[in-house]
Amino acid sequence: MSFDTVLFYLLAIVLVVAAFRVITATSPVTGVLHLILTFFTASMMWMLIQAEFLSLVLVIVYVGAVMVLFLFVVMMLDMRTEGLKQGLKVYLPLGLTIGGVMVLEMAFVVLRSWGDAPALPVPADDFDNTLALGTAMYTQYAYAVEIGGVVLLVGMICAIALTMRKRSDYKRTDPGKQVRVRAADRVRLVSMPAQVETPDAQSEGAQK
């Protein structure tokens, strides 16, 4: 058994355990953290089969942006799981049925595609897939990469705005007031007369 095979089975075990913990964790934060581990492990498995583009997209977009954003939103919302568990037994059979149908559909598509898939072309020995991917992303598809970054930035700003909109336990800043501020509003000079201690006050302080 080769090292790639052993590594594949090891990553598969981690992937299955992390995915199971996503749906069984009692804390939403724990579920999101295991979902990040699931995506990262799947990315490593795609790297084993030389699918560098899918691996990098999964790490950069989902693990680095979407899942971290979900984790931020979950922590800021301070979710209560007591009310969510009340209807678990009612909807559990329906959820298991839908999940089983999805698994069967994916298994059918994968087996059908696996059997009809042609043999992959063998790349040249000096071909660098990562170099070709980076060159294509930052030359031919540079605008698409920039647009994706802007979309992720807008999503992060929207998440912050949604979580902070109805909270009153934090300080809110007004950029307009900060721009229009004057020195007289921030600094006040107070003139105070000098105080000179008398000999009687010095002797009382020494006695104390």
GROMACS .gro file of N, CA, C and O in nm, residues 13-95:
model
  332
   13ILE      N    1  -1.107   0.933   0.709
   13ILE     CA    2  -1.158   0.911   0.846
   13ILE      C    3  -1.180   1.044   0.917
   13ILE      O    4  -1.283   1.066   0.982
   14VAL      N    5  -1.084   1.135   0.905
   14VAL     CA    6  -1.099   1.267   0.967
   14VAL      C    7  -1.218   1.341   0.908
   14VAL      O    8  -1.296   1.406   0.979
   15LEU      N    9  -1.237   1.330   0.777
   15LEU     CA   10  -1.349   1.397   0.710
   15LEU      C   11  -1.484   1.346   0.759
   15LEU      O   12  -1.575   1.424   0.789
   16VAL      N   13  -1.497   1.214   0.771
   16VAL     CA   14  -1.624   1.156   0.815
   16VAL      C   15  -1.654   1.193   0.960
   16VAL      O   16  -1.767   1.231   0.995
   17VAL      N   17  -1.553   1.185   1.046
   17VAL     CA   18  -1.573   1.219   1.188
   17VAL      C   19  -1.609   1.366   1.204
   17VAL      O   20  -1.701   1.402   1.280
   18ALA      N   21  -1.538   1.455   1.132
   18ALA     CA   22  -1.568   1.598   1.142
   18ALA      C   23  -1.707   1.630   1.088
   18ALA      O   24  -1.780   1.712   1.146
   19ALA      N   25  -1.746   1.566   0.977
   19ALA     CA   26  -1.880   1.589   0.923
   19ALA      C   27  -1.988   1.539   1.017
   19ALA      O   28  -2.094   1.602   1.032
   20PHE      N   29  -1.962   1.427   1.085
   20PHE     CA   30  -2.060   1.377   1.184
   20PHE      C   31  -2.072   1.472   1.302
   20PHE      O   32  -2.182   1.493   1.355
   21ARG      N   33  -1.961   1.532   1.343
   21ARG     CA   34  -1.964   1.627   1.454
   21ARG      C   35  -2.035   1.757   1.417
   21ARG      O   36  -2.086   1.827   1.503
   22VAL      N   37  -2.037   1.789   1.288
   22VAL     CA   38  -2.107   1.910   1.245
   22VAL      C   39  -2.256   1.902   1.278
   22VAL      O   40  -2.317   1.999   1.323
   23ILE      N   41  -2.315   1.786   1.258
   23ILE     CA   42  -2.460   1.771   1.278
   23ILE      C   43  -2.496   1.723   1.418
   23ILE      O   44  -2.614   1.721   1.454
   24THR      N   45  -2.397   1.683   1.497
   24THR     CA   46  -2.426   1.634   1.633
   24THR      C   47  -2.375   1.726   1.742
   24THR      O   48  -2.405   1.702   1.860
   25ALA      N   49  -2.301   1.829   1.708
   25ALA     CA   50  -2.247   1.920   1.810
   25ALA      C   51  -2.360   1.999   1.874
   25ALA      O   52  -2.451   2.046   1.805
   26THR      N   53  -2.354   2.015   2.004
   26THR     CA   54  -2.456   2.090   2.076
   26THR      C   55  -2.434   2.241   2.066
   26THR      O   56  -2.528   2.318   2.079
   27SER      N   57  -2.311   2.282   2.045
   27SER     CA   58  -2.280   2.425   2.035
   27SER      C   59  -2.266   2.464   1.888
   27SER      O   60  -2.200   2.393   1.811
   28PRO      N   61  -2.329   2.574   1.845
   28PRO     CA   62  -2.313   2.619   1.706
   28PRO      C   63  -2.169   2.651   1.671
   28PRO      O   64  -2.125   2.626   1.558
   29VAL      N   65  -2.094   2.707   1.765
   29VAL     CA   66  -1.953   2.739   1.738
   29VAL      C   67  -1.874   2.611   1.713
   29VAL      O   68  -1.790   2.605   1.622
   30THR      N   69  -1.899   2.507   1.792
   30THR     CA   70  -1.832   2.379   1.771
   30THR      C   71  -1.866   2.320   1.635
   30THR      O   72  -1.780   2.265   1.566
   31GLY      N   73  -1.993   2.332   1.595
   31GLY     CA   74  -2.033   2.282   1.464
   31GLY      C   75  -1.964   2.355   1.351
   31GLY      O   76  -1.920   2.292   1.252
   32VAL      N   77  -1.951   2.486   1.362
   32VAL     CA   78  -1.884   2.563   1.258
   32VAL      C   79  -1.735   2.528   1.252
   32VAL      O   80  -1.677   2.516   1.143
   33LEU      N   81  -1.672   2.511   1.366
   33LEU     CA   82  -1.530   2.474   1.367
   33LEU      C   83  -1.507   2.337   1.302
   33LEU      O   84  -1.410   2.318   1.228
   34HIS      N   85  -1.596   2.242   1.329
   34HIS     CA   86  -1.583   2.111   1.264
   34HIS      C   87  -1.615   2.120   1.115
   34HIS      O   88  -1.558   2.044   1.035
   35LEU      N   89  -1.701   2.212   1.076
   35LEU     CA   90  -1.726   2.231   0.933
   35LEU      C   91  -1.603   2.287   0.863
   35LEU      O   92  -1.572   2.250   0.749
   36ILE      N   93  -1.531   2.376   0.931
   36ILE     CA   94  -1.405   2.426   0.875
   36ILE      C   95  -1.305   2.312   0.859
   36ILE      O   96  -1.236   2.301   0.756
   37LEU      N   97  -1.298   2.224   0.959
   37LEU     CA   98  -1.209   2.109   0.949
   37LEU      C   99  -1.252   2.016   0.835
   37LEU      O  100  -1.166   1.961   0.765
   38THR      N  101  -1.381   2.001   0.815
   38THR     CA  102  -1.430   1.918   0.705
   38THR      C  103  -1.388   1.973   0.571
   38THR      O  104  -1.338   1.899   0.483
   39PHE      N  105  -1.408   2.101   0.550
   39PHE     CA  106  -1.368   2.162   0.422
   39PHE      C  107  -1.217   2.155   0.401
   39PHE      O  108  -1.170   2.130   0.289
   40PHE      N  109  -1.141   2.179   0.505
   40PHE     CA  110  -0.996   2.176   0.491
   40PHE      C  111  -0.948   2.034   0.458
   40PHE      O  112  -0.858   2.017   0.375
   41THR      N  113  -1.006   1.933   0.520
   41THR     CA  114  -0.968   1.796   0.490
   41THR      C  115  -1.007   1.757   0.348
   41THR      O  116  -0.930   1.689   0.278
   42ALA      N  117  -1.125   1.800   0.303
   42ALA     CA  118  -1.164   1.775   0.164
   42ALA      C  119  -1.069   1.844   0.066
   42ALA      O  120  -1.038   1.790  -0.041
   43SER      N  121  -1.021   1.961   0.105
   43SER     CA  122  -0.924   2.031   0.020
   43SER      C  123  -0.795   1.951   0.007
   43SER      O  124  -0.736   1.942  -0.102
   44MET      N  125  -0.750   1.893   0.117
   44MET     CA  126  -0.629   1.812   0.111
   44MET      C  127  -0.650   1.686   0.026
   44MET      O  128  -0.558   1.641  -0.045
   45MET      N  129  -0.768   1.629   0.029
   45MET     CA  130  -0.797   1.512  -0.055
   45MET      C  131  -0.798   1.550  -0.203
   45MET      O  132  -0.751   1.472  -0.288
   46TRP      N  133  -0.848   1.667  -0.236
   46TRP     CA  134  -0.843   1.712  -0.376
   46TRP      C  135  -0.700   1.740  -0.419
   46TRP      O  136  -0.665   1.719  -0.536
   47MET      N  137  -0.618   1.784  -0.325
   47MET     CA  138  -0.478   1.806  -0.359
   47MET      C  139  -0.408   1.674  -0.392
   47MET      O  140  -0.316   1.671  -0.475
   48LEU      N  141  -0.451   1.565  -0.328
   48LEU     CA  142  -0.390   1.435  -0.357
   48LEU      C  143  -0.417   1.389  -0.499
   48LEU      O  144  -0.333   1.320  -0.560
   49ILE      N  145  -0.532   1.424  -0.553
   49ILE     CA  146  -0.565   1.381  -0.690
   49ILE      C  147  -0.529   1.490  -0.791
   49ILE      O  148  -0.579   1.490  -0.903
   50GLN      N  149  -0.443   1.584  -0.748
   50GLN     CA  150  -0.389   1.689  -0.835
   50GLN      C  151  -0.497   1.783  -0.888
   50GLN      O  152  -0.488   1.832  -1.000
   51ALA      N  153  -0.599   1.808  -0.807
   51ALA     CA  154  -0.701   1.908  -0.839
   51ALA      C  155  -0.670   2.034  -0.759
   51ALA      O  156  -0.741   2.069  -0.664
   52GLU      N  157  -0.562   2.101  -0.796
   52GLU     CA  158  -0.514   2.215  -0.717
   52GLU      C  159  -0.613   2.330  -0.717
   52GLU      O  160  -0.627   2.400  -0.616
   53PHE      N  161  -0.681   2.352  -0.827
   53PHE     CA  162  -0.775   2.465  -0.834
   53PHE      C  163  -0.889   2.447  -0.733
   53PHE      O  164  -0.922   2.538  -0.657
   54LEU      N  165  -0.951   2.328  -0.732
   54LEU     CA  166  -1.059   2.303  -0.637
   54LEU      C  167  -1.009   2.311  -0.493
   54LEU      O  168  -1.078   2.363  -0.405
   55SER      N  169  -0.889   2.262  -0.470
   55SER     CA  170  -0.833   2.267  -0.335
   55SER      C  171  -0.810   2.410  -0.289
   55SER      O  172  -0.848   2.447  -0.177
   56LEU      N  173  -0.751   2.492  -0.374
   56LEU     CA  174  -0.724   2.631  -0.337
   56LEU      C  175  -0.853   2.710  -0.320
   56LEU      O  176  -0.866   2.792  -0.229
   57VAL      N  177  -0.950   2.688  -0.409
   57VAL     CA  178  -1.077   2.760  -0.398
   57VAL      C  179  -1.148   2.722  -0.269
   57VAL      O  180  -1.206   2.808  -0.201
   58LEU      N  181  -1.144   2.594  -0.232
   58LEU     CA  182  -1.210   2.552  -0.109
   58LEU      C  183  -1.146   2.614   0.014
   58LEU      O  184  -1.215   2.655   0.108
   59VAL      N  185  -1.014   2.623   0.015
   59VAL     CA  186  -0.945   2.681   0.129
   59VAL      C  187  -0.965   2.832   0.134
   59VAL      O  188  -0.998   2.889   0.239
   60ILE      N  189  -0.945   2.900   0.020
   60ILE     CA  190  -0.948   3.047   0.020
   60ILE      C  191  -1.090   3.099   0.037
   60ILE      O  192  -1.116   3.188   0.118
   61VAL      N  193  -1.184   3.043  -0.039
   61VAL     CA  194  -1.320   3.098  -0.041
   61VAL      C  195  -1.401   3.047   0.078
   61VAL      O  196  -1.458   3.125   0.155
   62TYR      N  197  -1.406   2.916   0.095
   62TYR     CA  198  -1.495   2.860   0.197
   62TYR      C  199  -1.431   2.864   0.335
   62TYR      O  200  -1.489   2.917   0.431
   63VAL      N  201  -1.312   2.807   0.349
   63VAL     CA  202  -1.247   2.803   0.480
   63VAL      C  203  -1.201   2.942   0.522
   63VAL      O  204  -1.222   2.985   0.635
   64GLY      N  205  -1.139   3.015   0.430
   64GLY     CA  206  -1.081   3.144   0.466
   64GLY      C  207  -1.179   3.258   0.474
   64GLY      O  208  -1.152   3.359   0.537
   65ALA      N  209  -1.295   3.247   0.412
   65ALA     CA  210  -1.388   3.359   0.408
   65ALA      C  211  -1.526   3.321   0.459
   65ALA      O  212  -1.575   3.375   0.558
   66VAL      N  213  -1.590   3.226   0.393
   66VAL     CA  214  -1.730   3.197   0.424
   66VAL      C  215  -1.745   3.136   0.563
   66VAL      O  216  -1.827   3.180   0.644
   67MET      N  217  -1.663   3.034   0.594
   67MET     CA  218  -1.678   2.968   0.723
   67MET      C  219  -1.634   3.059   0.838
   67MET      O  220  -1.696   3.058   0.945
   68VAL      N  221  -1.529   3.135   0.818
   68VAL     CA  222  -1.489   3.232   0.921
   68VAL      C  223  -1.598   3.336   0.939
   68VAL      O  224  -1.627   3.380   1.052
   69LEU      N  225  -1.662   3.376   0.831
   69LEU     CA  226  -1.773   3.471   0.840
   69LEU      C  227  -1.890   3.409   0.916
   69LEU      O  228  -1.952   3.474   1.001
   70PHE      N  229  -1.923   3.283   0.887
   70PHE     CA  230  -2.029   3.214   0.960
   70PHE      C  231  -1.995   3.206   1.110
   70PHE      O  232  -2.082   3.226   1.194
   71LEU      N  233  -1.870   3.174   1.140
   71LEU     CA  234  -1.828   3.165   1.279
   71LEU      C  235  -1.842   3.301   1.347
   71LEU      O  236  -1.888   3.309   1.463
   72PHE      N  237  -1.805   3.407   1.279
   72PHE     CA  238  -1.818   3.541   1.336
   72PHE      C  239  -1.964   3.574   1.363
   72PHE      O  240  -1.999   3.627   1.469
   73VAL      N  241  -2.051   3.541   1.267
   73VAL     CA  242  -2.194   3.572   1.284
   73VAL      C  243  -2.253   3.490   1.398
   73VAL      O  244  -2.331   3.542   1.480
   74VAL      N  245  -2.218   3.362   1.406
   74VAL     CA  246  -2.272   3.277   1.512
   74VAL      C  247  -2.229   3.328   1.649
   74VAL      O  248  -2.308   3.333   1.744
   75MET      N  249  -2.103   3.367   1.662
   75MET     CA  250  -2.054   3.416   1.791
   75MET      C  251  -2.117   3.550   1.827
   75MET      O  252  -2.145   3.577   1.944
   76MET      N  253  -2.141   3.636   1.728
   76MET     CA  254  -2.198   3.767   1.756
   76MET      C  255  -2.348   3.759   1.784
   76MET      O  256  -2.402   3.839   1.859
   77LEU      N  257  -2.417   3.661   1.724
   77LEU     CA  258  -2.560   3.649   1.746
   77LEU      C  259  -2.594   3.592   1.883
   77LEU      O  260  -2.705   3.610   1.932
   78ASP      N  261  -2.498   3.520   1.944
   78ASP     CA  262  -2.520   3.459   2.075
   78ASP      C  263  -2.645   3.372   2.073
   78ASP      O  264  -2.743   3.393   2.145
   79MET      N  265  -2.642   3.270   1.987
   79MET     CA  266  -2.759   3.185   1.963
   79MET      C  267  -2.789   3.099   2.085
   79MET      O  268  -2.700   3.051   2.153
   80ARG      N  269  -2.918   3.077   2.108
   80ARG     CA  270  -2.964   2.988   2.214
   80ARG      C  271  -3.017   2.859   2.150
   80ARG      O  272  -3.106   2.863   2.066
   81THR      N  273  -2.960   2.748   2.191
   81THR     CA  274  -2.997   2.620   2.129
   81THR      C  275  -3.113   2.550   2.199
   81THR      O  276  -3.158   2.446   2.152
   82GLU      N  277  -3.163   2.605   2.310
   82GLU     CA  278  -3.271   2.538   2.380
   82GLU      C  279  -3.397   2.532   2.295
   82GLU      O  280  -3.465   2.430   2.287
   83GLY      N  281  -3.429   2.643   2.228
   83GLY     CA  282  -3.550   2.644   2.146
   83GLY      C  283  -3.536   2.563   2.019
   83GLY      O  284  -3.635   2.514   1.965
   84LEU      N  285  -3.413   2.548   1.968
   84LEU     CA  286  -3.393   2.472   1.845
   84LEU      C  287  -3.411   2.322   1.865
   84LEU      O  288  -3.446   2.251   1.772
   85LYS      N  289  -3.385   2.274   1.987
   85LYS     CA  290  -3.394   2.131   2.013
   85LYS      C  291  -3.537   2.083   2.037
   85LYS      O  292  -3.560   1.962   2.043
   86GLN      N  293  -3.631   2.174   2.052
   86GLN     CA  294  -3.766   2.131   2.084
   86GLN      C  295  -3.832   2.053   1.970
   86GLN      O  296  -3.901   1.955   1.993
   87GLY      N  297  -3.810   2.096   1.845
   87GLY     CA  298  -3.872   2.028   1.732
   87GLY      C  299  -3.781   1.929   1.663
   87GLY      O  300  -3.807   1.891   1.549
   88LEU      N  301  -3.674   1.883   1.730
   88LEU     CA  302  -3.579   1.792   1.667
   88LEU      C  303  -3.643   1.656   1.640
   88LEU      O  304  -3.630   1.601   1.530
   89LYS      N  305  -3.713   1.600   1.737
   89LYS     CA  306  -3.772   1.468   1.719
   89LYS      C  307  -3.884   1.469   1.615
   89LYS      O  308  -3.908   1.368   1.549
   90VAL      N  309  -3.949   1.581   1.600
   90VAL     CA  310  -4.059   1.588   1.504
   90VAL      C  311  -4.007   1.584   1.361
   90VAL      O  312  -4.062   1.515   1.274
   91TYR      N  313  -3.901   1.660   1.334
   91TYR     CA  314  -3.849   1.670   1.198
   91TYR      C  315  -3.735   1.573   1.169
   91TYR      O  316  -3.682   1.573   1.058
   92LEU      N  317  -3.696   1.489   1.268
   92LEU     CA  318  -3.585   1.396   1.245
   92LEU      C  319  -3.615   1.293   1.137
   92LEU      O  320  -3.530   1.269   1.049
   93PRO      N  321  -3.732   1.228   1.134
   93PRO     CA  322  -3.758   1.132   1.024
   93PRO      C  323  -3.755   1.197   0.886
   93PRO      O  324  -3.700   1.139   0.791
   94LEU      N  325  -3.812   1.315   0.874
   94LEU     CA  326  -3.810   1.383   0.744
   94LEU      C  327  -3.668   1.419   0.703
   94LEU      O  328  -3.629   1.402   0.586
   95GLY      N  329  -3.588   1.466   0.799
   95GLY     CA  330  -3.450   1.500   0.768
   95GLY      C  331  -3.369   1.378   0.726
   95GLY      O  332  -3.289   1.384   0.631
   0.00000   0.00000   0.00000
